[in-house]
GROMACS .gro file of C-alpha atoms in nm:
model
  172
    1MET     CA    1  -0.007   0.002  -0.001
    2ILE     CA    2   0.287   0.228   0.081
    3ILE     CA    3   0.418   0.160  -0.284
    4LEU     CA    4   0.067   0.241  -0.421
    5LYS     CA    5   0.066   0.554  -0.205
    6ASN     CA    6   0.414   0.642  -0.356
    7GLN     CA    7   0.295   0.582  -0.701
    8LYS     CA    8  -0.026   0.769  -0.655
    9HIS     CA    9   0.200   1.056  -0.519
   10VAL     CA   10   0.429   1.021  -0.814
   11LEU     CA   11   0.155   1.017  -1.069
   12ILE     CA   12  -0.027   1.323  -0.910
   13SER     CA   13   0.309   1.503  -0.911
   14ASP     CA   14   0.380   1.385  -1.266
   15ASN     CA   15   0.013   1.493  -1.367
   16GLN     CA   16   0.077   1.829  -1.205
   17LYS     CA   17   0.407   1.874  -1.387
   18LEU     CA   18   0.237   1.753  -1.725
   19SER     CA   19  -0.055   2.013  -1.662
   20ILE     CA   20   0.195   2.294  -1.586
   21ASP     CA   21   0.411   2.196  -1.902
   22LEU     CA   22   0.081   2.188  -2.114
   23GLN     CA   23  -0.023   2.532  -1.966
   24ASN     CA   24   0.325   2.663  -2.057
   25VAL     CA   25   0.307   2.515  -2.394
   26SER     CA   26  -0.055   2.644  -2.460
   27ALA     CA   27   0.057   2.991  -2.346
   28ASN     CA   28   0.360   2.997  -2.568
   29VAL     CA   29   0.153   2.866  -2.864
   30GLU     CA   30  -0.085   3.150  -2.799
   31PHE     CA   31   0.179   3.398  -2.785
   32GLN     CA   32   0.350   3.285  -3.102
   33VAL     CA   33  -0.014   3.278  -3.270
   34ALA     CA   34  -0.077   3.633  -3.152
   35GLN     CA   35   0.265   3.747  -3.254
   36LYS     CA   36   0.244   3.612  -3.612
   37LEU     CA   37  -0.123   3.736  -3.616
   38SER     CA   38  -0.001   4.080  -3.520
   39GLU     CA   39   0.283   4.076  -3.794
   40ARG     CA   40   0.056   3.951  -4.069
   41LEU     CA   41  -0.213   4.210  -3.962
   42ASP     CA   42   0.053   4.499  -3.989
   43SER     CA   43   0.143   4.354  -4.340
   44LEU     CA   44  -0.210   4.361  -4.446
   45ASN     CA   45  -0.250   4.720  -4.309
   46GLU     CA   46   0.044   4.831  -4.503
   47GLN     CA   47  -0.105   4.664  -4.811
   48ILE     CA   48  -0.432   4.836  -4.737
   49PHE     CA   49  -0.263   5.172  -4.720
   50THR     CA   50  -0.066   5.115  -5.031
   51LEU     CA   51  -0.382   5.012  -5.221
   52LYS     CA   52  -0.569   5.314  -5.090
   53GLN     CA   53  -0.286   5.553  -5.212
   54GLN     CA   54  -0.302   5.360  -5.569
   55ASN     CA   55  -0.677   5.410  -5.563
   56ILE     CA   56  -0.633   5.784  -5.486
   57GLU     CA   57  -0.370   5.834  -5.750
   58VAL     CA   58  -0.588   5.656  -6.012
   59GLU     CA   59  -0.894   5.883  -5.904
   60ARG     CA   60  -0.678   6.179  -5.936
   61GLU     CA   61  -0.541   6.107  -6.284
   62SER     CA   62  -0.897   6.017  -6.399
   63TYR     CA   63  -1.023   6.335  -6.270
   64ASN     CA   64  -0.760   6.529  -6.427
   65LYS     CA   65  -0.807   6.336  -6.764
   66GLY     CA   66  -1.159   6.404  -6.758
   67LYS     CA   67  -1.118   6.774  -6.665
   68THR     CA   68  -0.879   6.841  -6.954
   69ASP     CA   69  -1.079   6.625  -7.190
   70THR     CA   70  -1.390   6.822  -7.096
   71LEU     CA   71  -1.200   7.170  -7.124
   72SER     CA   72  -1.068   7.053  -7.473
   73SER     CA   73  -1.409   6.941  -7.583
   74PHE     CA   74  -1.549   7.288  -7.459
   75ALA     CA   75  -1.287   7.465  -7.637
   76ASN     CA   76  -1.371   7.294  -7.958
   77GLU     CA   77  -1.745   7.360  -7.932
   78TYR     CA   78  -1.774   7.682  -7.797
   79TYR     CA   79  -1.583   8.004  -7.867
   80VAL     CA   80  -1.603   8.380  -7.907
   81GLN     CA   81  -1.487   8.533  -8.237
   82VAL     CA   82  -1.364   8.896  -8.162
   83TYR     CA   83  -1.312   9.117  -8.466
   84PRO     CA   84  -1.131   9.478  -8.431
   85TYR     CA   85  -1.391   9.698  -8.566
   86LYS     CA   86  -1.430  10.049  -8.747
   87HIS     CA   87  -1.722  10.237  -8.844
   88ASN     CA   88  -1.729  10.562  -9.064
   89TYR     CA   89  -2.038  10.758  -9.034
   90LYS     CA   90  -2.156  11.117  -9.084
   91ASP     CA   91  -2.332  11.338  -8.833
   92GLU     CA   92  -2.553  11.629  -8.969
   93GLN     CA   93  -2.583  11.934  -8.741
   94GLY     CA   94  -2.759  12.253  -8.772
   95PHE     CA   95  -3.055  12.365  -8.956
   96TYR     CA   96  -3.148  12.274  -9.313
   97VAL     CA   97  -3.013  12.582  -9.459
   98PHE     CA   98  -2.690  12.593  -9.267
   99ASN     CA   99  -2.620  12.214  -9.300
  100LYS     CA  100  -2.293  12.108  -9.165
  101ARG     CA  101  -2.166  11.751  -9.200
  102LYS     CA  102  -1.901  11.617  -8.982
  103GLU     CA  103  -1.746  11.276  -9.070
  104PHE     CA  104  -1.646  11.043  -8.777
  105ILE     CA  105  -1.470  10.714  -8.708
  106GLU     CA  106  -1.579  10.496  -8.450
  107VAL     CA  107  -1.315  10.227  -8.339
  108GLY     CA  108  -1.397   9.921  -8.121
  109TYR     CA  109  -1.462   9.559  -8.145
  110GLN     CA  110  -1.728   9.314  -8.232
  111TYR     CA  111  -1.769   8.984  -8.072
  112GLN     CA  112  -2.000   8.694  -8.150
  113LEU     CA  113  -2.062   8.342  -7.962
  114PHE     CA  114  -2.031   8.047  -8.179
  115VAL     CA  115  -2.147   7.694  -8.076
  116LYS     CA  116  -2.007   7.415  -8.294
  117GLY     CA  117  -1.906   7.669  -8.549
  118ILE     CA  118  -2.268   7.820  -8.572
  119PRO     CA  119  -2.342   8.153  -8.457
  120VAL     CA  120  -2.566   8.181  -8.169
  121PHE     CA  121  -2.653   8.531  -8.103
  122LYS     CA  122  -2.622   8.856  -8.317
  123PRO     CA  123  -2.287   9.003  -8.309
  124HIS     CA  124  -2.234   9.268  -8.020
  125VAL     CA  125  -2.038   9.583  -8.107
  126VAL     CA  126  -1.837   9.777  -7.839
  127ALA     CA  127  -1.728  10.115  -7.938
  128LEU     CA  128  -1.398  10.201  -7.765
  129GLU     CA  129  -1.323  10.549  -7.923
  130THR     CA  130  -1.478  10.805  -8.159
  131HIS     CA  131  -1.282  11.061  -8.354
  132GLU     CA  132  -1.341  11.324  -8.617
  133LYS     CA  133  -1.224  11.204  -8.937
  134ASN     CA  134  -1.051  11.532  -9.007
  135HIS     CA  135  -0.821  11.491  -8.711
  136PHE     CA  136  -0.761  11.123  -8.713
  137GLN     CA  137  -0.539  10.908  -8.888
  138LEU     CA  138  -0.645  10.536  -8.894
  139ASN     CA  139  -0.393  10.288  -8.798
  140GLU     CA  140  -0.522   9.930  -8.840
  141GLU     CA  141  -0.231   9.778  -8.648
  142ALA     CA  142  -0.296  10.014  -8.349
  143ILE     CA  143  -0.653   9.923  -8.348
  144LYS     CA  144  -0.580   9.540  -8.359
  145ASP     CA  145  -0.328   9.588  -8.063
  146MET     CA  146  -0.582   9.803  -7.854
  147VAL     CA  147  -0.850   9.538  -7.908
  148LYS     CA  148  -0.605   9.252  -7.813
  149LEU     CA  149  -0.524   9.444  -7.477
  150MET     CA  150  -0.889   9.525  -7.386
  151VAL     CA  151  -1.005   9.169  -7.444
  152ALA     CA  152  -0.704   9.042  -7.246
  153GLY     CA  153  -0.767   9.295  -6.962
  154SER     CA  154  -1.170   9.224  -6.964
  155ALA     CA  155  -1.173   8.840  -6.983
  156PRO     CA  156  -0.817   8.708  -6.886
  157GLY     CA  157  -0.947   8.361  -6.802
  158ALA     CA  158  -1.128   8.332  -7.148
  159GLY     CA  159  -0.817   8.341  -7.368
  160SER     CA  160  -0.861   7.975  -7.489
  161PHE     CA  161  -1.221   8.042  -7.569
  162MET     CA  162  -1.168   8.388  -7.756
  163LYS     CA  163  -1.029   8.403  -8.094
  164ILE     CA  164  -0.929   8.739  -8.201
  165ALA     CA  165  -0.933   8.795  -8.598
  166ASP     CA  166  -0.644   8.958  -8.763
  167THR     CA  167  -0.849   9.185  -9.000
  168VAL     CA  168  -1.033   9.504  -8.923
  169LYS     CA  169  -1.399   9.463  -8.996
  170THR     CA  170  -1.571   9.792  -9.143
  171ALA     CA  171  -1.937   9.845  -9.072
  172LYS     CA  172  -2.156   9.941  -9.343
   0.00000   0.00000   0.00000
């Protein structure tokens, strides 16, 4: 019986040691699994971050491409034609008996909106200066330069949609 008690005590002791070893192995396995899971999670988070950055870049490139395509399409479909403009006219002053005629030159520009090459509205004339013909020497280059400066100053952002003609249009 003593032997059985000793063997029982040894078996209980071995059982406790094995139980402790099992708990240690189980804790070690749980720690290793948690560590590998954490490493894998970090790796996946980095991949997700990289994919999100790539997605943002693709969306930005797509947006910029759409914007440039739309602007070029808009520029091809809509434009404003601008012509330097001059108009000679006579102004009658006084009574019928003392009729005095003065000749004037009006200088400015005419613009018109076109959609797909078709005029949409009537042309609009903007008179910039009026001079008496006797005292004025007409310089068509100066008129063109003045019109280009006026258009650039009044609509600086619309340069790609405005086409300025090289010829001076004469009103009838």
